[in-house]
PDB file of N, CA and C in Angstrom:
ATOM      1  N   UNK A 115       0.996  -1.130   0.536  1.00 78.00           N
ATOM      2  CA  UNK A 115      -0.242  -0.582  -0.167  1.00 78.00           C
ATOM      3  C   UNK A 115       1.088   1.582   0.052  1.00 78.00           C
ATOM      4  N   UNK A 116       1.678   1.481   0.426  1.00 84.00           N
ATOM      5  CA  UNK A 116       2.732   2.636   0.724  1.00 84.00           C
ATOM      6  C   UNK A 116       3.250   2.765  -0.474  1.00 84.00           C
ATOM      7  N   UNK A 117       3.828   1.275  -0.695  1.00 89.00           N
ATOM      8  CA  UNK A 117       5.004   1.301  -1.814  1.00 89.00           C
ATOM      9  C   UNK A 117       3.504   2.063  -4.205  1.00 89.00           C
ATOM     10  N   UNK A 118       2.701   2.010  -3.262  1.00 91.00           N
ATOM     11  CA  UNK A 118       1.863   2.272  -4.509  1.00 91.00           C
ATOM     12  C   UNK A 118       1.827   3.626  -3.541  1.00 91.00           C
ATOM     13  N   UNK A 119       1.588   4.239  -2.945  1.00 92.00           N
ATOM     14  CA  UNK A 119       1.098   5.278  -2.488  1.00 92.00           C
ATOM     15  C   UNK A 119       2.648   6.662  -2.708  1.00 92.00           C
ATOM     16  N   UNK A 120       3.459   5.684  -2.907  1.00 93.00           N
ATOM     17  CA  UNK A 120       5.033   6.622  -3.305  1.00 93.00           C
ATOM     18  C   UNK A 120       5.059   6.971  -4.357  1.00 93.00           C
ATOM     19  N   UNK A 121       4.152   6.233  -5.225  1.00 94.00           N
ATOM     20  CA  UNK A 121       5.087   5.484  -6.715  1.00 94.00           C
ATOM     21  C   UNK A 121       4.470   6.837  -6.629  1.00 94.00           C
ATOM     22  N   UNK A 122       2.117   6.892  -6.471  1.00 95.00           N
ATOM     23  CA  UNK A 122       1.440   7.935  -7.263  1.00 95.00           C
ATOM     24  C   UNK A 122       1.973   9.894  -6.471  1.00 95.00           C
ATOM     25  N   UNK A 123       2.583   9.301  -5.970  1.00 95.00           N
ATOM     26  CA  UNK A 123       3.463  10.584  -4.566  1.00 95.00           C
ATOM     27  C   UNK A 123       4.013  10.804  -5.707  1.00 95.00           C
ATOM     28  N   UNK A 124       5.252  10.133  -6.318  1.00 95.00           N
ATOM     29  CA  UNK A 124       6.742  10.580  -7.455  1.00 95.00           C
ATOM     30  C   UNK A 124       5.989  10.919  -8.771  1.00 95.00           C
ATOM     31  N   UNK A 125       4.963  10.071  -9.634  1.00 96.00           N
ATOM     32  CA  UNK A 125       4.584  10.153 -10.440  1.00 96.00           C
ATOM     33  C   UNK A 125       3.139  12.112 -10.510  1.00 96.00           C
ATOM     34  N   UNK A 126       3.781  12.302  -9.485  1.00 97.00           N
ATOM     35  CA  UNK A 126       2.656  13.832  -9.227  1.00 97.00           C
ATOM     36  C   UNK A 126       3.930  14.334  -9.666  1.00 97.00           C
ATOM     37  N   UNK A 127       4.657  14.077  -8.343  1.00 97.00           N
ATOM     38  CA  UNK A 127       5.512  14.975  -8.792  1.00 97.00           C
ATOM     39  C   UNK A 127       6.347  15.824  -9.989  1.00 97.00           C
ATOM     40  N   UNK A 128       6.242  14.364 -11.001  1.00 97.00           N
ATOM     41  CA  UNK A 128       6.523  14.757 -11.836  1.00 97.00           C
ATOM     42  C   UNK A 128       6.193  15.382 -13.059  1.00 97.00           C
ATOM     43  N   UNK A 129       4.290  15.258 -13.053  1.00 97.00           N
ATOM     44  CA  UNK A 129       3.595  16.158 -13.387  1.00 97.00           C
ATOM     45  C   UNK A 129       3.772  17.105 -13.525  1.00 97.00           C
ATOM     46  N   UNK A 130       4.004  17.704 -11.892  1.00 97.00           N
ATOM     47  CA  UNK A 130       3.687  18.963 -11.968  1.00 97.00           C
ATOM     48  C   UNK A 130       5.638  19.449 -12.696  1.00 97.00           C
ATOM     49  N   UNK A 131       5.831  18.594 -12.457  1.00 97.00           N
ATOM     50  CA  UNK A 131       7.524  19.587 -12.684  1.00 97.00           C
ATOM     51  C   UNK A 131       7.304  19.727 -14.624  1.00 97.00           C
ATOM     52  N   UNK A 132       6.481  18.816 -15.258  1.00 97.00           N
ATOM     53  CA  UNK A 132       6.330  18.924 -16.920  1.00 97.00           C
ATOM     54  C   UNK A 132       5.066  19.745 -17.077  1.00 97.00           C
ATOM     55  N   UNK A 133       4.381  20.495 -16.503  1.00 97.00           N
ATOM     56  CA  UNK A 133       3.937  21.401 -15.786  1.00 97.00           C
ATOM     57  C   UNK A 133       4.306  22.402 -16.413  1.00 97.00           C
ATOM     58  N   UNK A 134       5.245  22.512 -15.100  1.00 97.00           N
ATOM     59  CA  UNK A 134       5.614  23.976 -14.629  1.00 97.00           C
ATOM     60  C   UNK A 134       6.081  23.929 -16.014  1.00 97.00           C
ATOM     61  N   UNK A 135       6.916  23.766 -16.908  1.00 97.00           N
ATOM     62  CA  UNK A 135       8.459  23.161 -17.827  1.00 97.00           C
ATOM     63  C   UNK A 135       7.437  23.699 -19.134  1.00 97.00           C
ATOM     64  N   UNK A 136       5.697  22.962 -19.032  1.00 97.00           N
ATOM     65  CA  UNK A 136       5.045  23.187 -20.337  1.00 97.00           C
ATOM     66  C   UNK A 136       5.066  25.317 -20.389  1.00 97.00           C
ATOM     67  N   UNK A 137       4.664  25.252 -18.803  1.00 97.00           N
ATOM     68  CA  UNK A 137       4.037  26.936 -18.432  1.00 97.00           C
ATOM     69  C   UNK A 137       4.838  27.984 -18.604  1.00 97.00           C
ATOM     70  N   UNK A 138       6.435  27.238 -18.484  1.00 96.00           N
ATOM     71  CA  UNK A 138       7.489  28.373 -18.657  1.00 96.00           C
ATOM     72  C   UNK A 138       7.296  28.151 -20.532  1.00 96.00           C
ATOM     73  N   UNK A 139       7.553  27.316 -20.635  1.00 97.00           N
ATOM     74  CA  UNK A 139       8.005  27.389 -22.717  1.00 97.00           C
ATOM     75  C   UNK A 139       6.442  28.315 -23.332  1.00 97.00           C
ATOM     76  N   UNK A 140       5.027  28.153 -22.567  1.00 97.00           N
ATOM     77  CA  UNK A 140       4.015  28.619 -23.522  1.00 97.00           C
ATOM     78  C   UNK A 140       3.839  29.981 -22.872  1.00 97.00           C
ATOM     79  N   UNK A 141       5.276  30.506 -21.873  1.00 97.00           N
ATOM     80  CA  UNK A 141       5.510  32.159 -21.678  1.00 97.00           C
ATOM     81  C   UNK A 141       6.329  32.494 -22.311  1.00 97.00           C
ATOM     82  N   UNK A 142       6.864  31.597 -22.682  1.00 97.00           N
ATOM     83  CA  UNK A 142       8.712  31.793 -22.820  1.00 97.00           C
ATOM     84  C   UNK A 142       8.231  32.146 -24.797  1.00 97.00           C
ATOM     85  N   UNK A 143       7.053  31.462 -25.406  1.00 97.00           N
ATOM     86  CA  UNK A 143       6.892  32.164 -26.787  1.00 97.00           C
ATOM     87  C   UNK A 143       6.265  33.053 -26.974  1.00 97.00           C
ATOM     88  N   UNK A 144       4.418  32.873 -25.941  1.00 97.00           N
ATOM     89  CA  UNK A 144       3.935  33.983 -26.316  1.00 97.00           C
ATOM     90  C   UNK A 144       4.840  35.888 -26.164  1.00 97.00           C
ATOM     91  N   UNK A 145       5.713  35.433 -24.469  1.00 97.00           N
ATOM     92  CA  UNK A 145       6.469  36.842 -24.710  1.00 97.00           C
ATOM     93  C   UNK A 145       7.240  36.868 -26.595  1.00 97.00           C
ATOM     94  N   UNK A 146       7.623  36.014 -26.813  1.00 97.00           N
ATOM     95  CA  UNK A 146       8.471  35.820 -28.726  1.00 97.00           C
ATOM     96  C   UNK A 146       7.844  36.715 -29.848  1.00 97.00           C
ATOM     97  N   UNK A 147       6.904  35.621 -29.653  1.00 97.00           N
ATOM     98  CA  UNK A 147       5.253  36.775 -30.173  1.00 97.00           C
ATOM     99  C   UNK A 147       4.264  38.519 -30.376  1.00 97.00           C
ATOM    100  N   UNK A 148       5.063  38.538 -28.576  1.00 97.00           N
ATOM    101  CA  UNK A 148       3.935  39.530 -29.245  1.00 97.00           C
ATOM    102  C   UNK A 148       5.614  40.777 -29.342  1.00 97.00           C
ATOM    103  N   UNK A 149       6.918  40.366 -28.881  1.00 98.00           N
ATOM    104  CA  UNK A 149       7.682  41.071 -28.952  1.00 98.00           C
ATOM    105  C   UNK A 149       7.939  41.564 -31.210  1.00 98.00           C
ATOM    106  N   UNK A 150       7.629  40.229 -31.516  1.00 98.00           N
ATOM    107  CA  UNK A 150       7.624  40.346 -32.256  1.00 98.00           C
ATOM    108  C   UNK A 150       6.897  40.878 -32.916  1.00 98.00           C
ATOM    109  N   UNK A 151       5.832  40.778 -32.472  1.00 97.00           N
ATOM    110  CA  UNK A 151       4.432  41.723 -32.643  1.00 97.00           C
ATOM    111  C   UNK A 151       4.951  43.135 -33.137  1.00 97.00           C
ATOM    112  N   UNK A 152       5.186  43.424 -31.695  1.00 97.00           N
ATOM    113  CA  UNK A 152       5.763  44.913 -31.441  1.00 97.00           C
ATOM    114  C   UNK A 152       6.835  45.374 -32.204  1.00 97.00           C
ATOM    115  N   UNK A 153       7.460  44.830 -33.105  1.00 97.00           N
ATOM    116  CA  UNK A 153       8.589  45.059 -33.837  1.00 97.00           C
ATOM    117  C   UNK A 153       7.742  45.421 -34.818  1.00 97.00           C
ATOM    118  N   UNK A 154       7.634  44.675 -34.854  1.00 97.00           N
ATOM    119  CA  UNK A 154       6.239  44.425 -36.868  1.00 97.00           C
ATOM    120  C   UNK A 154       5.863  45.995 -36.736  1.00 97.00           C
ATOM    121  N   UNK A 155       4.489  46.294 -35.436  1.00 95.00           N
ATOM    122  CA  UNK A 155       3.983  47.575 -35.473  1.00 95.00           C
ATOM    123  C   UNK A 155       4.742  48.505 -35.330  1.00 95.00           C
ATOM    124  N   UNK A 156       5.808  48.928 -34.782  1.00 95.00           N
ATOM    125  CA  UNK A 156       7.021  49.683 -34.979  1.00 95.00           C
ATOM    126  C   UNK A 156       7.257  49.647 -36.418  1.00 95.00           C
ATOM    127  N   UNK A 157       7.907  48.441 -37.192  1.00 96.00           N
ATOM    128  CA  UNK A 157       8.565  48.930 -38.523  1.00 96.00           C
ATOM    129  C   UNK A 157       7.193  49.788 -38.856  1.00 96.00           C
ATOM    130  N   UNK A 158       6.378  49.784 -39.180  1.00 96.00           N
ATOM    131  CA  UNK A 158       4.979  49.903 -39.510  1.00 96.00           C
ATOM    132  C   UNK A 158       4.870  50.946 -39.720  1.00 96.00           C
ATOM    133  N   UNK A 159       4.265  51.580 -38.255  1.00 95.00           N
ATOM    134  CA  UNK A 159       4.585  53.602 -37.452  1.00 95.00           C
ATOM    135  C   UNK A 159       5.424  53.361 -38.441  1.00 95.00           C
ATOM    136  N   UNK A 160       7.254  53.326 -37.818  1.00 95.00           N
ATOM    137  CA  UNK A 160       8.057  54.464 -38.555  1.00 95.00           C
ATOM    138  C   UNK A 160       7.596  54.623 -40.297  1.00 95.00           C
ATOM    139  N   UNK A 161       7.116  53.138 -41.149  1.00 96.00           N
ATOM    140  CA  UNK A 161       7.691  53.809 -42.256  1.00 96.00           C
ATOM    141  C   UNK A 161       6.061  54.302 -43.778  1.00 96.00           C
ATOM    142  N   UNK A 162       4.892  53.813 -42.450  1.00 95.00           N
ATOM    143  CA  UNK A 162       3.248  54.873 -42.893  1.00 95.00           C
ATOM    144  C   UNK A 162       4.106  56.490 -42.408  1.00 95.00           C
ATOM    145  N   UNK A 163       4.492  56.721 -41.678  1.00 94.00           N
ATOM    146  CA  UNK A 163       4.475  57.505 -40.841  1.00 94.00           C
ATOM    147  C   UNK A 163       5.557  58.908 -41.157  1.00 94.00           C
ATOM    148  N   UNK A 164       6.460  58.655 -41.722  1.00 95.00           N
ATOM    149  CA  UNK A 164       7.625  58.412 -41.661  1.00 95.00           C
ATOM    150  C   UNK A 164       8.504  58.762 -40.425  1.00 95.00           C
ATOM    151  N   UNK A 165       8.989  58.582 -39.885  1.00 95.00           N
ATOM    152  CA  UNK A 165       9.039  58.183 -38.977  1.00 95.00           C
ATOM    153  C   UNK A 165      10.736  58.269 -38.121  1.00 95.00           C
ATOM    154  N   UNK A 166      11.525  58.310 -39.211  1.00 93.00           N
ATOM    155  CA  UNK A 166      12.617  57.930 -39.528  1.00 93.00           C
ATOM    156  C   UNK A 166      13.396  58.956 -37.680  1.00 93.00           C
ATOM    157  N   UNK A 167      13.173  59.648 -38.640  1.00 95.00           N
ATOM    158  CA  UNK A 167      14.016  60.784 -37.314  1.00 95.00           C
ATOM    159  C   UNK A 167      13.781  61.608 -36.729  1.00 95.00           C
ATOM    160  N   UNK A 168      11.805  61.397 -36.574  1.00 95.00           N
ATOM    161  CA  UNK A 168      12.140  61.419 -34.447  1.00 95.00           C
ATOM    162  C   UNK A 168      12.640  60.878 -33.589  1.00 95.00           C
ATOM    163  N   UNK A 169      12.396  61.092 -32.188  1.00 95.00           N
ATOM    164  CA  UNK A 169      13.254  60.493 -31.853  1.00 95.00           C
ATOM    165  C   UNK A 169      11.469  59.655 -30.654  1.00 95.00           C
ATOM    166  N   UNK A 170      11.610  59.673 -29.909  1.00 94.00           N
ATOM    167  CA  UNK A 170      10.205  58.786 -29.047  1.00 94.00           C
ATOM    168  C   UNK A 170       9.024  59.424 -28.515  1.00 94.00           C
ATOM    169  N   UNK A 171       9.945  61.083 -28.572  1.00 97.00           N
ATOM    170  CA  UNK A 171       9.375  61.654 -27.307  1.00 97.00           C
ATOM    171  C   UNK A 171       8.959  62.479 -28.717  1.00 97.00           C
ATOM    172  N   UNK A 172       8.406  62.915 -29.856  1.00 96.00           N
ATOM    173  CA  UNK A 172       8.237  63.656 -30.823  1.00 96.00           C
ATOM    174  C   UNK A 172       7.220  61.839 -31.407  1.00 96.00           C
ATOM    175  N   UNK A 173       7.378  61.478 -31.123  1.00 96.00           N
ATOM    176  CA  UNK A 173       6.622  59.984 -31.703  1.00 96.00           C
ATOM    177  C   UNK A 173       5.212  59.821 -31.405  1.00 96.00           C
ATOM    178  N   UNK A 174       5.256  59.721 -30.120  1.00 96.00           N
ATOM    179  CA  UNK A 174       4.325  59.672 -28.922  1.00 96.00           C
ATOM    180  C   UNK A 174       3.530  60.099 -28.619  1.00 96.00           C
ATOM    181  N   UNK A 175       3.739  62.029 -29.426  1.00 96.00           N
ATOM    182  CA  UNK A 175       3.249  62.974 -29.284  1.00 96.00           C
ATOM    183  C   UNK A 175       2.581  62.861 -30.622  1.00 96.00           C
ATOM    184  N   UNK A 176       3.067  62.294 -32.069  1.00 95.00           N
ATOM    185  CA  UNK A 176       2.150  62.135 -33.193  1.00 95.00           C
ATOM    186  C   UNK A 176       1.085  61.384 -32.570  1.00 95.00           C
ATOM    187  N   UNK A 177       1.585  59.991 -32.043  1.00 95.00           N
ATOM    188  CA  UNK A 177       1.018  59.489 -32.429  1.00 95.00           C
ATOM    189  C   UNK A 177      -0.592  60.070 -31.150  1.00 95.00           C
ATOM    190  N   UNK A 178      -0.482  60.260 -29.647  1.00 95.00           N
ATOM    191  CA  UNK A 178      -1.530  60.629 -28.992  1.00 95.00           C
ATOM    192  C   UNK A 178      -2.277  61.834 -29.713  1.00 95.00           C
ATOM    193  N   UNK A 179      -1.820  62.510 -30.888  1.00 94.00           N
ATOM    194  CA  UNK A 179      -2.571  63.443 -30.961  1.00 94.00           C
ATOM    195  C   UNK A 179      -3.623  62.364 -32.823  1.00 94.00           C
ATOM    196  N   UNK A 180      -2.895  61.660 -33.102  1.00 93.00           N
ATOM    197  CA  UNK A 180      -3.701  61.296 -33.090  1.00 93.00           C
ATOM    198  C   UNK A 180      -5.177  59.719 -32.962  1.00 93.00           C
ATOM    199  N   UNK A 181      -4.403  59.786 -31.772  1.00 93.00           N
ATOM    200  CA  UNK A 181      -5.355  58.889 -30.731  1.00 93.00           C
ATOM    201  C   UNK A 181      -6.167  58.462 -30.597  1.00 93.00           C
ATOM    202  N   UNK A 182      -7.355  59.704 -30.094  1.00 92.00           N
ATOM    203  CA  UNK A 182      -9.108  59.348 -29.850  1.00 92.00           C
ATOM    204  C   UNK A 182      -9.565  59.048 -31.629  1.00 92.00           C
ATOM    205  N   UNK A 183      -8.695  60.096 -32.760  1.00 92.00           N
ATOM    206  CA  UNK A 183     -10.114  59.815 -34.591  1.00 92.00           C
ATOM    207  C   UNK A 183      -8.921  58.385 -34.345  1.00 92.00           C
ATOM    208  N   UNK A 184      -8.180  57.620 -33.867  1.00 90.00           N
ATOM    209  CA  UNK A 184      -8.101  56.198 -34.901  1.00 90.00           C
ATOM    210  C   UNK A 184      -8.835  55.808 -34.071  1.00 90.00           C
ATOM    211  N   UNK A 185      -8.574  55.425 -32.817  1.00 89.00           N
ATOM    212  CA  UNK A 185     -10.114  54.466 -32.442  1.00 89.00           C
ATOM    213  C   UNK A 185     -11.315  54.566 -32.470  1.00 89.00           C
ATOM    214  N   UNK A 186     -12.149  55.597 -32.213  1.00 90.00           N
ATOM    215  CA  UNK A 186     -12.898  55.958 -32.688  1.00 90.00           C
ATOM    216  C   UNK A 186     -13.742  56.182 -34.108  1.00 90.00           C
ATOM    217  N   UNK A 187     -12.561  55.768 -35.262  1.00 89.00           N
ATOM    218  CA  UNK A 187     -12.673  55.415 -36.713  1.00 89.00           C
ATOM    219  C   UNK A 187     -12.094  54.000 -37.287  1.00 89.00           C
ATOM    220  N   UNK A 188     -12.505  52.849 -36.757  1.00 86.00           N
ATOM    221  CA  UNK A 188     -11.420  52.278 -36.679  1.00 86.00           C
ATOM    222  C   UNK A 188     -12.124  51.199 -37.896  1.00 86.00           C
ATOM    223  N   UNK A 189     -12.184  51.031 -38.435  1.00 84.00           N
ATOM    224  CA  UNK A 189     -12.944  49.669 -39.719  1.00 84.00           C
ATOM    225  C   UNK A 189     -13.706  48.669 -38.501  1.00 84.00           C
ATOM    226  N   UNK A 190     -15.488  48.558 -38.287  1.00 84.00           N
ATOM    227  CA  UNK A 190     -15.833  47.526 -38.551  1.00 84.00           C
ATOM    228  C   UNK A 190     -14.979  45.768 -38.266  1.00 84.00           C
ATOM    229  N   UNK A 191     -14.137  45.509 -39.592  1.00 84.00           N
ATOM    230  CA  UNK A 191     -13.671  44.358 -39.772  1.00 84.00           C
ATOM    231  C   UNK A 191     -12.660  44.331 -38.396  1.00 84.00           C
ATOM    232  N   UNK A 192     -11.539  45.043 -37.764  1.00 83.00           N
ATOM    233  CA  UNK A 192     -10.234  45.554 -37.719  1.00 83.00           C
ATOM    234  C   UNK A 192     -10.619  46.011 -35.962  1.00 83.00           C
ATOM    235  N   UNK A 193     -11.795  45.760 -35.340  1.00 82.00           N
ATOM    236  CA  UNK A 193     -12.293  46.164 -34.250  1.00 82.00           C
ATOM    237  C   UNK A 193     -12.478  45.064 -33.267  1.00 82.00           C
ATOM    238  N   UNK A 194     -12.894  43.379 -34.214  1.00 72.00           N
ATOM    239  CA  UNK A 194     -12.782  42.868 -32.761  1.00 72.00           C
ATOM    240  C   UNK A 194     -11.891  42.075 -32.008  1.00 72.00           C
ATOM    241  N   UNK A 195     -11.195  42.447 -32.253  1.00 63.00           N
ATOM    242  CA  UNK A 195      -9.239  42.135 -31.766  1.00 63.00           C
ATOM    243  C   UNK A 195      -8.835  42.928 -30.585  1.00 63.00           C
ATOM    244  N   UNK A 196      -9.912  44.066 -30.491  1.00 55.00           N
ATOM    245  CA  UNK A 196      -9.393  45.246 -29.112  1.00 55.00           C
ATOM    246  C   UNK A 196      -9.476  44.493 -27.895  1.00 55.00           C
ATOM    247  N   UNK A 197      -8.267  45.275 -27.294  1.00 54.00           N
ATOM    248  CA  UNK A 197      -8.188  44.763 -26.197  1.00 54.00           C
ATOM    249  C   UNK A 197      -7.583  45.661 -24.730  1.00 54.00           C
ATOM    250  N   UNK A 198      -8.120  45.861 -23.633  1.00 45.00           N
ATOM    251  CA  UNK A 198      -7.283  46.636 -23.143  1.00 45.00           C
ATOM    252  C   UNK A 198      -6.007  46.564 -22.253  1.00 45.00           C
ATOM    253  N   UNK A 199      -5.431  47.210 -21.732  1.00 42.00           N
ATOM    254  CA  UNK A 199      -4.407  47.475 -21.735  1.00 42.00           C
ATOM    255  C   UNK A 199      -4.130  47.787 -20.317  1.00 42.00           C
TER     256      UNK A 199
END
């Protein structure tokens, strides 16, 4: 009886370790995806708004200037992925 309990305890510990490893790898993958998306958005912003020579504060001013307009005039097909940050 004790032996089977010990075996079950070992299996539980092993599964918990595997779960933790999986969660960490999933978290790492999600961070990589987010980083890639942020880089792509930054590159597109730089390209379409001609921001090559502006510093970060100037870019933030430009974005804040147009933020409300863009948010309120998004096409319906682009509104499904909205999230609150």
